[in-house]
Coordinates of C-alpha atoms in Angstrom, one line a residue:
Chain A
M5 CA -28.5 -168.1 141.9
R6 CA -30.1 -168.1 138.3
N7 CA -29.1 -167.8 134.7
A8 CA -29.4 -164.0 134.5
P9 CA -26.1 -162.7 132.9
A10 CA -22.9 -161.4 135.6
A11 CA -23.2 -158.1 136.9
T12 CA -20.1 -157.8 137.5
L13 CA -18.5 -154.3 137.3
P14 CA -15.2 -153.7 136.0
A15 CA -13.6 -151.6 139.1
E16 CA -11.9 -148.3 137.8
A17 CA -8.2 -148.1 137.3
G18 CA -7.4 -145.8 140.7
T19 CA -11.2 -145.5 142.4
P20 CA -10.5 -145.2 145.8
N21 CA -11.7 -147.7 147.8
H22 CA -13.2 -149.3 145.2
G23 CA -15.6 -152.3 147.0
S24 CA -13.9 -151.7 150.8
P25 CA -15.2 -153.4 153.6
A26 CA -15.3 -149.8 154.8
R27 CA -17.6 -148.5 152.4
S28 CA -19.7 -152.2 152.0
A29 CA -20.8 -152.1 155.4
A30 CA -25.2 -150.9 154.0
G31 CA -24.8 -152.8 150.9
F32 CA -23.2 -151.1 148.1
G33 CA -20.2 -148.7 149.3
V34 CA -22.9 -146.4 151.9
P35 CA -20.6 -144.2 153.8
A36 CA -20.4 -145.7 157.4
L37 CA -21.1 -142.0 159.8
A38 CA -19.7 -141.9 162.3
G39 CA -21.5 -141.3 165.8
S40 CA -25.1 -140.6 165.6
A41 CA -24.0 -136.9 165.9
C42 CA -24.3 -135.3 161.8
A43 CA -21.4 -133.2 161.7
L44 CA -18.1 -134.8 160.2
D45 CA -15.2 -135.1 162.6
R46 CA -13.1 -132.6 161.7
R47 CA -9.8 -135.1 161.1
V48 CA -12.2 -136.9 159.5
F49 CA -13.2 -134.7 157.2
L50 CA -9.8 -133.1 156.4
R51 CA -8.6 -137.0 155.6
I52 CA -11.7 -137.1 152.8
A53 CA -11.0 -133.3 151.3
V54 CA -7.5 -133.6 150.4
A55 CA -7.5 -136.9 149.0
T56 CA -10.5 -135.6 146.6
A57 CA -8.9 -132.1 146.2
G58 CA -5.1 -132.8 147.2
V59 CA -2.8 -130.1 147.9
A60 CA -3.0 -127.7 145.8
S61 CA -6.2 -126.8 148.2
L62 CA -4.8 -127.5 151.6
D63 CA -5.7 -124.5 152.7
S64 CA -8.8 -124.5 152.1
V65 CA -9.7 -127.7 152.8
A66 CA -8.1 -126.4 155.8
V67 CA -10.2 -122.9 156.0
A68 CA -13.3 -125.3 154.9
A69 CA -13.5 -127.8 157.5
E70 CA -13.8 -124.9 160.3
T71 CA -17.2 -124.3 159.1
A72 CA -17.7 -128.3 158.5
P73 CA -21.6 -128.5 156.9
A74 CA -22.9 -130.9 159.0
V75 CA -24.2 -134.3 157.1
L76 CA -26.6 -133.6 154.6
I77 CA -28.2 -137.2 152.3
D78 CA -30.1 -136.0 149.8
T79 CA -32.3 -139.1 148.7
N80 CA -34.1 -138.2 145.9
V81 CA -31.9 -137.4 142.9
Y82 CA -31.5 -139.4 139.0
L83 CA -28.6 -140.2 137.0
S84 CA -28.5 -140.3 132.7
R85 CA -30.8 -138.0 130.8
W86 CA -34.5 -136.8 131.1
P87 CA -36.4 -137.7 128.2
L88 CA -36.9 -134.1 127.0
R89 CA -33.9 -132.0 128.0
R90 CA -30.7 -131.5 128.7
L91 CA -30.2 -130.6 131.6
P92 CA -27.3 -128.1 133.5
C93 CA -26.4 -131.2 135.9
D94 CA -27.7 -134.5 133.4
E95 CA -23.5 -135.7 133.2
T96 CA -22.5 -137.5 136.7
A97 CA -19.9 -135.8 137.1
A98 CA -21.0 -132.7 136.7
L99 CA -23.5 -133.9 139.2
A100 CA -21.4 -134.9 142.5
A101 CA -19.3 -132.1 142.4
K102 CA -22.8 -130.2 141.9
L103 CA -24.2 -132.2 145.0
R104 CA -20.4 -131.4 147.4
A105 CA -20.9 -127.4 146.6
N106 CA -23.1 -127.7 148.5
G107 CA -22.8 -130.1 151.9
V108 CA -24.1 -133.5 150.2
T109 CA -22.5 -135.6 151.6
Q110 CA -24.2 -138.7 150.8
A111 CA -27.1 -138.9 147.7
W112 CA -29.5 -141.6 146.6
A113 CA -29.5 -141.8 142.9
S114 CA -31.7 -143.7 140.1
S115 CA -32.3 -143.3 136.9
F116 CA -33.7 -141.2 134.8
D117 CA -33.3 -144.4 132.0
G118 CA -35.8 -146.5 133.9
L119 CA -38.9 -144.2 133.4
L120 CA -39.3 -145.7 130.0
H121 CA -36.4 -148.0 129.0
R122 CA -37.3 -152.0 129.2
D123 CA -33.7 -153.0 129.6
I124 CA -34.1 -152.2 132.8
G125 CA -31.6 -155.3 133.6
T126 CA -28.2 -152.1 131.6
V127 CA -30.1 -149.3 132.8
N128 CA -29.4 -150.9 136.5
M129 CA -26.6 -151.7 135.8
R130 CA -24.8 -148.6 134.4
L131 CA -26.7 -147.0 137.2
A132 CA -24.7 -148.8 140.3
D133 CA -21.2 -148.1 137.8
E134 CA -21.4 -144.9 137.3
C135 CA -21.7 -144.9 140.8
R136 CA -18.7 -146.6 141.9
R137 CA -16.5 -144.2 139.4
H138 CA -17.9 -140.7 140.1
G139 CA -19.3 -140.7 142.9
D140 CA -16.6 -141.3 145.1
G141 CA -18.9 -142.7 147.7
L142 CA -21.5 -139.4 147.6
L143 CA -23.5 -141.2 145.5
I144 CA -25.9 -144.2 146.6
P145 CA -27.8 -146.4 143.6
F146 CA -31.5 -147.0 144.0
G147 CA -32.6 -149.6 141.2
S148 CA -35.6 -149.9 139.2
V149 CA -37.3 -151.7 139.0
N150 CA -41.0 -152.1 136.3
P151 CA -43.8 -154.8 138.1
K152 CA -45.8 -154.9 134.6
L153 CA -42.0 -157.2 132.8
P154 CA -42.1 -160.4 132.8
D155 CA -39.2 -161.5 134.9
W156 CA -39.3 -158.5 136.9
E157 CA -38.5 -160.4 140.1
D158 CA -35.2 -161.2 138.9
D159 CA -34.4 -158.0 138.5
L160 CA -34.9 -156.7 141.9
R161 CA -32.2 -160.1 142.7
R162 CA -30.0 -157.9 140.9
C163 CA -30.3 -154.4 142.6
A164 CA -30.3 -156.7 146.1
E165 CA -27.4 -160.2 144.7
E166 CA -25.3 -158.3 142.4
H167 CA -25.0 -154.6 142.4
R168 CA -25.9 -154.5 146.2
M169 CA -27.8 -152.2 146.3
P170 CA -29.6 -150.7 149.2
G171 CA -32.9 -149.8 147.9
I172 CA -35.7 -150.0 144.6
R173 CA -37.3 -146.5 143.0
L174 CA -40.3 -147.5 142.3
H175 CA -42.2 -145.2 138.8
P176 CA -46.0 -146.6 138.6
N177 CA -47.3 -143.8 136.6
Y178 CA -44.9 -144.2 134.0
H179 CA -45.0 -147.9 133.9
G180 CA -48.9 -148.5 133.7
Y181 CA -50.0 -149.9 137.2
K182 CA -52.4 -148.4 140.5
L183 CA -51.0 -148.7 143.5
D184 CA -54.2 -152.1 144.2
A185 CA -52.6 -154.4 141.7
P186 CA -51.6 -157.5 143.1
D187 CA -47.5 -157.5 141.5
F188 CA -46.7 -154.1 143.5
S189 CA -48.3 -156.1 146.9
K190 CA -45.6 -158.6 145.7
L191 CA -43.1 -155.9 144.4
L192 CA -43.0 -155.1 147.9
R193 CA -43.0 -157.5 150.4
L194 CA -40.4 -160.1 148.0
A195 CA -37.9 -155.8 148.7
T196 CA -38.7 -155.8 152.2
E197 CA -37.8 -159.8 152.5
R198 CA -34.4 -158.7 151.2
G199 CA -34.2 -155.4 153.2
L200 CA -34.8 -153.1 150.6
V201 CA -36.0 -149.5 151.3
V202 CA -38.3 -148.6 148.7
Q203 CA -39.1 -145.0 147.4
L204 CA -42.4 -144.1 144.9
A205 CA -42.0 -141.0 143.3
A206 CA -45.7 -140.1 143.0
I207 CA -44.5 -137.4 140.2
M208 CA -42.1 -136.9 138.2
E209 CA -43.2 -132.5 136.6
D210 CA -46.4 -130.3 136.7
R211 CA -48.6 -132.5 134.7
R212 CA -49.5 -129.2 133.7
M213 CA -46.6 -128.8 131.1
M214 CA -46.0 -132.2 130.0
H215 CA -45.1 -133.2 126.1
P216 CA -48.5 -133.4 124.9
H217 CA -47.5 -137.1 123.6
L218 CA -46.6 -138.2 127.4
Q219 CA -48.9 -137.0 129.4
V220 CA -48.1 -139.1 132.9
E221 CA -50.9 -139.5 135.1
P222 CA -50.8 -138.6 139.1
T223 CA -49.9 -142.4 141.0
D224 CA -53.0 -142.2 142.8
L225 CA -51.2 -142.7 146.6
K226 CA -55.4 -143.9 148.1
P227 CA -54.7 -147.3 148.5
L228 CA -51.0 -147.9 149.9
A229 CA -51.8 -147.6 153.4
D230 CA -54.1 -150.8 153.1
V231 CA -50.5 -152.3 151.4
V232 CA -48.6 -151.0 153.5
K233 CA -50.3 -152.7 156.2
K234 CA -50.4 -155.3 154.6
T235 CA -46.0 -155.1 154.2
P236 CA -44.9 -155.9 157.7
G237 CA -41.1 -154.7 157.4
L238 CA -41.7 -153.1 154.7
R239 CA -38.5 -148.9 154.5
L240 CA -41.2 -147.2 152.1
E241 CA -40.4 -143.2 151.2
L242 CA -42.3 -141.3 148.7
L243 CA -40.4 -139.0 146.3
N244 CA -42.0 -136.2 145.5
L245 CA -45.6 -135.5 147.4
K246 CA -46.9 -132.4 146.7
G247 CA -49.0 -132.8 150.3
H248 CA -48.5 -134.2 153.0
L249 CA -48.5 -137.6 154.5
S250 CA -51.7 -138.7 155.0
P251 CA -52.6 -139.8 158.5
D252 CA -53.8 -142.8 156.9
L253 CA -51.2 -143.7 155.6
L254 CA -49.4 -142.4 159.1
K255 CA -50.6 -145.2 161.0
A256 CA -49.8 -147.0 158.5
G257 CA -46.3 -148.2 159.2
D258 CA -43.5 -147.2 158.9
V259 CA -43.5 -144.6 155.6
R260 CA -41.7 -141.1 155.0
M261 CA -41.6 -138.5 152.8
E262 CA -39.4 -135.9 151.3
I263 CA -39.0 -131.9 150.0
A264 CA -38.3 -131.8 146.7
M265 CA -42.0 -131.1 146.0
I266 CA -43.2 -129.0 149.0
E267 CA -44.3 -125.7 148.8
G268 CA -46.3 -122.2 150.0
V269 CA -44.5 -120.2 152.2
G270 CA -42.9 -121.7 155.0
G271 CA -43.4 -124.9 153.5
V272 CA -41.3 -127.7 155.4
S273 CA -42.3 -126.0 158.2
T274 CA -46.3 -125.7 157.4
L275 CA -45.6 -129.2 156.5
L276 CA -44.4 -130.3 160.0
S277 CA -47.2 -129.5 161.4
Q278 CA -48.9 -132.1 160.2
V279 CA -46.5 -134.7 159.8
P280 CA -44.4 -135.9 163.1
A281 CA -39.9 -134.9 161.5
D282 CA -38.4 -139.1 162.0
R283 CA -40.4 -138.9 158.1
V284 CA -39.3 -136.3 156.8
L285 CA -35.9 -136.3 154.2
F286 CA -34.7 -134.6 152.3
G287 CA -33.4 -134.9 148.8
S288 CA -33.5 -132.1 146.3
H289 CA -35.1 -133.8 143.3
A290 CA -32.3 -133.2 140.6
P291 CA -30.8 -132.5 138.3
L292 CA -34.8 -131.7 137.1
F293 CA -35.1 -129.9 139.4
Y294 CA -32.8 -126.6 140.1
F295 CA -30.7 -128.0 144.0
E296 CA -30.7 -124.7 145.2
S297 CA -34.4 -125.2 145.9
A298 CA -34.9 -127.8 149.4
L299 CA -31.7 -126.1 150.2
L300 CA -33.0 -123.8 150.3
K301 CA -36.4 -124.7 152.2
L302 CA -34.5 -125.8 155.1
K303 CA -33.7 -120.9 155.2
E304 CA -36.8 -120.2 154.3
S305 CA -38.5 -122.3 157.5
P306 CA -37.8 -122.0 161.0
L307 CA -36.8 -124.9 162.4
T308 CA -35.1 -125.9 165.4
E309 CA -31.1 -127.8 165.6
D310 CA -34.0 -131.2 165.8
Q311 CA -35.2 -130.4 163.0
L312 CA -32.9 -130.0 161.0
R313 CA -30.6 -132.9 161.7
A314 CA -33.4 -134.6 160.9
I315 CA -34.4 -133.6 157.9
R316 CA -31.0 -133.5 156.9
C317 CA -29.4 -136.5 157.6
D318 CA -30.6 -138.5 161.1
N319 CA -34.2 -139.7 159.0
A320 CA -32.2 -141.0 156.3
R321 CA -29.3 -142.7 158.0
R322 CA -32.3 -144.5 159.8
L323 CA -34.1 -145.7 157.3
L324 CA -30.8 -147.4 156.0
A325 CA -29.6 -148.8 158.5
K326 CA -32.6 -150.1 160.1
K327 CA -33.1 -154.0 158.4
S328 CA -36.2 -155.3 158.5
Chain B
M23 CA -22.2 -113.7 146.5
N24 CA -25.6 -111.9 148.5
H25 CA -27.1 -110.0 145.5
E26 CA -29.7 -107.4 146.8
I27 CA -33.1 -109.6 145.9
W28 CA -36.3 -108.5 144.2
D29 CA -39.7 -110.1 144.5
V30 CA -41.4 -109.4 141.6
H31 CA -44.8 -111.9 142.4
T32 CA -45.7 -111.8 145.7
H33 CA -49.7 -111.9 147.7
L34 CA -51.1 -112.2 150.4
A35 CA -53.6 -115.2 149.9
G36 CA -51.5 -118.5 151.2
V37 CA -50.0 -117.1 154.2
P38 CA -50.5 -117.0 157.8
G39 CA -52.4 -114.0 158.6
K40 CA -56.2 -112.9 159.3
T41 CA -55.4 -109.3 158.7
P42 CA -53.5 -108.0 155.7
E43 CA -50.9 -105.8 158.2
E44 CA -50.7 -109.5 159.2
K45 CA -49.5 -111.9 156.4
L46 CA -47.3 -108.8 154.1
G47 CA -45.5 -109.1 158.4
R48 CA -45.2 -113.1 158.9
L49 CA -44.6 -113.1 155.0
L50 CA -42.0 -110.8 154.8
E51 CA -40.5 -112.7 157.9
Y52 CA -39.4 -115.2 155.7
A53 CA -38.8 -112.9 152.7
D54 CA -35.8 -111.9 155.2
R55 CA -34.9 -114.8 156.0
V56 CA -33.5 -116.1 152.4
G57 CA -32.4 -112.4 152.2
I58 CA -34.9 -110.6 149.7
A59 CA -35.4 -106.7 150.2
R60 CA -38.2 -105.9 148.3
L61 CA -41.9 -107.4 147.4
C62 CA -44.7 -106.9 144.6
V63 CA -47.5 -107.5 146.2
M64 CA -50.9 -108.2 144.6
M65 CA -54.7 -109.3 144.9
G66 CA -55.7 -109.3 148.2
M67 CA -57.0 -112.3 151.0
T68 CA -59.2 -113.7 148.6
W69 CA -58.9 -114.3 145.0
N70 CA -62.1 -114.5 141.9
Y71 CA -61.9 -114.2 138.6
D72 CA -63.9 -112.1 137.0
P73 CA -64.2 -109.6 139.9
T74 CA -66.9 -107.3 140.1
P75 CA -66.2 -103.4 140.6
E76 CA -66.6 -103.8 144.3
F77 CA -64.8 -107.1 144.2
M78 CA -61.4 -105.3 142.6
R79 CA -61.3 -102.5 145.3
K80 CA -61.8 -104.5 147.9
S81 CA -59.0 -106.0 146.9
N82 CA -57.0 -103.1 146.7
D83 CA -57.7 -101.6 149.4
E84 CA -56.4 -104.8 151.6
V85 CA -53.5 -104.4 148.9
L86 CA -53.7 -100.3 150.2
Q87 CA -53.3 -101.4 153.6
A88 CA -51.4 -104.0 153.4
I89 CA -48.3 -102.0 152.1
R90 CA -48.8 -98.5 153.7
K91 CA -47.4 -101.0 156.9
F92 CA -44.6 -101.3 155.2
P93 CA -43.4 -98.5 153.2
D94 CA -39.7 -98.9 153.1
R95 CA -40.0 -102.6 151.7
A96 CA -43.4 -103.6 149.7
F97 CA -44.8 -102.4 146.3
G98 CA -48.3 -102.7 145.9
F99 CA -50.2 -103.0 142.5
V100 CA -53.6 -102.7 142.3
Y101 CA -56.2 -105.7 140.0
L102 CA -57.8 -105.0 137.2
N103 CA -60.6 -107.1 135.6
P104 CA -61.1 -105.8 131.5
K105 CA -64.0 -107.1 131.2
Q106 CA -65.0 -104.1 134.1
T107 CA -63.1 -101.3 131.3
Q108 CA -64.3 -97.9 132.3
A109 CA -64.1 -99.4 136.9
S110 CA -60.9 -100.7 135.8
L111 CA -59.4 -98.1 134.2
D112 CA -61.3 -95.7 137.7
E113 CA -59.4 -98.1 140.2
L114 CA -56.2 -97.5 137.9
N115 CA -56.5 -94.4 138.9
R116 CA -57.1 -94.9 142.9
C117 CA -54.5 -96.5 143.6
V118 CA -51.6 -96.0 141.7
R119 CA -52.0 -92.5 139.5
D120 CA -53.9 -90.8 143.3
G121 CA -52.0 -93.6 145.4
P122 CA -48.5 -95.5 146.6
M123 CA -49.0 -98.3 143.6
V124 CA -46.7 -99.2 140.7
G125 CA -48.1 -100.9 138.2
V126 CA -51.5 -102.7 137.1
K127 CA -52.4 -107.7 137.6
L128 CA -54.0 -108.8 135.1
W129 CA -54.9 -112.5 136.2
C130 CA -57.1 -114.5 134.5
A131 CA -61.2 -112.7 133.1
L132 CA -60.0 -112.1 129.8
H133 CA -57.3 -113.5 127.2
C134 CA -54.9 -110.4 127.2
N135 CA -54.9 -109.5 123.7
D136 CA -58.6 -108.7 123.2
P137 CA -58.7 -105.3 122.6
L138 CA -61.0 -104.6 125.9
L139 CA -57.2 -104.4 127.0
D140 CA -56.5 -101.3 124.9
Q141 CA -57.6 -98.2 127.3
I142 CA -56.0 -100.5 130.1
I143 CA -52.6 -101.4 129.2
A144 CA -52.8 -97.6 127.5
R145 CA -53.4 -95.7 130.8
A146 CA -51.0 -97.6 132.5
A147 CA -48.3 -97.0 130.0
E148 CA -49.4 -93.1 130.2
L149 CA -48.4 -93.1 134.3
K150 CA -45.5 -95.4 134.2
A151 CA -47.3 -98.4 135.4
P152 CA -45.8 -102.0 135.1
V153 CA -48.5 -105.0 133.8
T154 CA -47.7 -108.0 134.9
Q155 CA -50.0 -110.7 133.1
H156 CA -50.8 -114.0 134.1
C157 CA -49.9 -116.6 131.9
W158 CA -49.6 -120.2 131.6
I159 CA -49.6 -122.8 128.5
K160 CA -51.3 -125.7 130.6
I161 CA -51.6 -129.1 127.5
T162 CA -53.8 -129.8 131.1
G163 CA -56.7 -127.1 129.1
N164 CA -56.7 -122.8 129.9
L165 CA -59.4 -121.4 132.4
P166 CA -61.5 -119.5 129.7
G167 CA -60.0 -116.3 129.9
E168 CA -56.8 -117.3 130.8
S169 CA -53.8 -116.3 128.3
T170 CA -50.9 -117.1 126.7
P171 CA -47.5 -116.3 126.2
M172 CA -48.9 -115.8 122.4
D173 CA -52.0 -113.7 123.8
M174 CA -49.1 -111.0 125.5
A175 CA -47.0 -111.3 122.2
E176 CA -50.2 -109.8 121.0
L177 CA -51.3 -107.7 123.3
A178 CA -47.0 -106.5 123.2
A179 CA -47.1 -105.7 119.7
R180 CA -50.1 -103.1 119.9
H181 CA -48.9 -101.1 122.5
P182 CA -44.8 -101.4 121.5
K183 CA -44.5 -98.7 124.4
A184 CA -46.0 -101.1 127.5
T185 CA -43.5 -101.9 129.8
L186 CA -45.2 -106.1 130.4
I187 CA -44.5 -108.5 132.4
C188 CA -44.7 -111.9 131.1
A189 CA -46.5 -114.3 134.4
H190 CA -45.0 -117.3 135.6
T191 CA -43.6 -117.1 131.6
G192 CA -46.7 -119.2 130.6
G193 CA -45.1 -122.1 133.1
D194 CA -44.9 -124.2 129.8
W195 CA -41.5 -121.6 130.0
E196 CA -40.2 -123.9 126.7
R197 CA -43.0 -122.2 124.8
G198 CA -43.5 -119.6 126.4
I199 CA -39.8 -117.7 125.7
R200 CA -40.5 -118.4 122.0
A201 CA -43.2 -116.2 121.8
I202 CA -42.5 -113.9 123.9
R203 CA -39.0 -113.5 122.5
P204 CA -39.4 -111.3 118.9
H205 CA -41.0 -108.8 121.4
A206 CA -39.0 -106.6 123.9
N207 CA -41.5 -104.7 126.5
I208 CA -41.8 -108.3 127.5
Y209 CA -40.7 -108.5 130.2
A210 CA -39.6 -112.8 132.0
D211 CA -41.4 -112.9 135.7
I212 CA -39.7 -116.8 136.0
N213 CA -41.9 -117.4 138.8
G214 CA -45.1 -120.0 139.9
G215 CA -43.5 -123.3 138.3
D216 CA -41.3 -126.1 139.6
P217 CA -37.9 -124.7 140.1
T218 CA -36.7 -126.9 136.7
A219 CA -32.7 -126.7 136.0
G220 CA -32.8 -125.3 132.8
F221 CA -35.5 -122.2 132.9
T222 CA -33.5 -119.5 133.7
E223 CA -30.6 -120.2 131.8
M224 CA -32.9 -119.6 129.1
A225 CA -34.8 -117.1 129.5
V226 CA -31.4 -115.6 129.6
R227 CA -30.7 -117.1 126.3
E228 CA -32.8 -116.0 124.4
L229 CA -34.3 -113.2 126.1
G230 CA -31.2 -111.3 127.0
A231 CA -30.4 -111.2 131.0
E232 CA -31.8 -107.4 131.2
R233 CA -35.5 -108.9 129.9
V234 CA -35.6 -111.6 132.6
L235 CA -36.8 -110.3 136.9
Y236 CA -37.3 -112.8 139.4
G237 CA -40.5 -113.4 140.7
S238 CA -42.2 -115.4 143.8
D239 CA -45.7 -116.0 144.2
A240 CA -45.5 -116.5 147.2
G241 CA -47.2 -117.4 149.6
G242 CA -48.8 -120.0 147.5
R243 CA -45.4 -121.2 146.4
S244 CA -41.6 -120.7 148.4
F245 CA -40.0 -118.2 148.2
A246 CA -36.9 -120.9 148.1
S247 CA -37.7 -122.2 144.8
Q248 CA -38.2 -119.3 142.4
L249 CA -34.9 -117.9 144.6
A250 CA -33.5 -121.5 143.0
K251 CA -34.1 -120.9 139.7
V252 CA -31.4 -117.6 139.8
H253 CA -29.0 -118.8 142.9
G254 CA -28.8 -122.3 141.0
A255 CA -28.8 -121.4 137.6
E256 CA -25.3 -121.3 135.6
L257 CA -24.8 -117.9 135.1
P258 CA -22.3 -115.2 135.2
D259 CA -23.3 -113.7 138.5
A260 CA -23.8 -109.7 136.7
A261 CA -26.7 -111.5 135.4
K262 CA -28.2 -112.3 138.0
R263 CA -27.4 -108.7 139.2
L264 CA -30.5 -108.2 137.1
I265 CA -33.0 -110.8 137.3
F266 CA -32.4 -110.9 141.8
A267 CA -33.1 -106.7 141.4
G268 CA -31.8 -104.8 139.0
N269 CA -34.1 -105.5 136.1
L270 CA -36.8 -104.6 138.2
K271 CA -35.8 -101.5 139.7
R272 CA -34.9 -100.4 136.0
L273 CA -38.8 -101.0 135.3
L274 CA -39.8 -98.6 138.8
R275 CA -38.0 -95.5 138.3
P276 CA -39.4 -94.4 135.8
I277 CA -42.2 -94.2 138.9
L278 CA -41.0 -94.4 141.1
S279 CA -39.2 -90.7 141.0
A280 CA -42.7 -89.9 140.2
K281 CA -44.3 -90.3 143.2
G282 CA -41.4 -89.1 145.0
I283 CA -40.0 -92.3 145.6
K284 CA -35.7 -92.7 145.4
I285 CA -34.5 -96.6 145.7

């Protein structure tokens, strides 16, 4: 145990099941999904819905249960403030409500603060706290680690040991390192040894409209395949890819992507013509993007039931469940 | 809430298919999946920033060919190049006055505050045809002839009776909305950029819902990401109805009526 400050957070009074073993099977309160199917069991759905919605809405809950949506795991959301403007859902409670209203049952959340703040320790502490206080099991924290900061290894340790996060999210372009940097390789190796999923955001926004004093080059992904090959057991998800996973990356290891920035008419169908469906996850990039964008992409593309289930939940569930 | 949706900005390029009709057919299949009733189609199967008269004609022939197969689903906008002034006026007459097209599309040949646009804009206004002008403000640098919303504001000041559509609202919408705000005859077409939350809310707040139009820029963009800008916006349903179809119907009604087309 390092001499880092204790990051144990006070349990929020009235937060049901906080930290209970049943909700912590995969680290930070990750609810286990029943069975292999994505559809929620009706009784489970009713129990959860009644517990969260209250007695007054029993009728609507019952109606909703008859058409209970399949499980939907959003692997790309953020909490806190985008540095350049207020967003409609940048309050955690509002975001959680928005996600729930759209059928999201689990959301992997990082913090916008992780882009520019140097006190990453408190960024991750606040993230974990927000997820506990507002998500009621919906929000799963993915901590920030910046390998350009001194003693970043302890940030990684805290994510895993103290916050019990299942993964981390990296922003190499905001933190100023290339993917052939030795610290990046080391970070992937240490994260893998701890059984953490690694998410890497290629970009955050269209570079053409960046603030003149906050222009950030897109992450150059070319060195990534070699690093992945040298990190056996790595579980990596790329976020905010404008294009498809390259054949090199597909062959290099367990590398996946999500759909928040996939574009073009029928974009998800086109993506699946080049990338196997088991490598594609659902991601919205909310609240920076309107959440509905990602959901409508699944509607716009003609997808099979198997493809839909894989993207909506199965692939994310497997990624999180699989320990190196 | 189901809304009627008309898309003010689509293309044939980037859509699967070998012919204009095939491409528009495929585009409509995708549109059907997300509930879009009508499309405005502009520019042909290949694009050119600075088209010759021959290229313009070919491009517009392809759009004509496509929309003739789907007269109840698609409207055409004629693609013009202000640097080819007389050829553009001729093409405007051929495709709009004498043909089925209902609007004008200007892209990146020339900044739209250039006086060379004046005859074209005046003629379009006579024909009651709205003019869509590509506009972008890029911190990475605009193309040589690429207009900004600030350019469009100058154009609007010279042509207060023309109906002008600021395509993409300048990309950098926080500046684009401000630039067009003083000119009531400029409409913000929210298509083309990423579905950045807050865009549509700001457009409605600053311009009024009556000046905001839904468009997609499909096939380069998905319908989905652009529809989300309205579906996902924190706006009253009445505002969404205007943005999705009400405003475009209002803008097109005069020219459609002149052509005997009922909507």
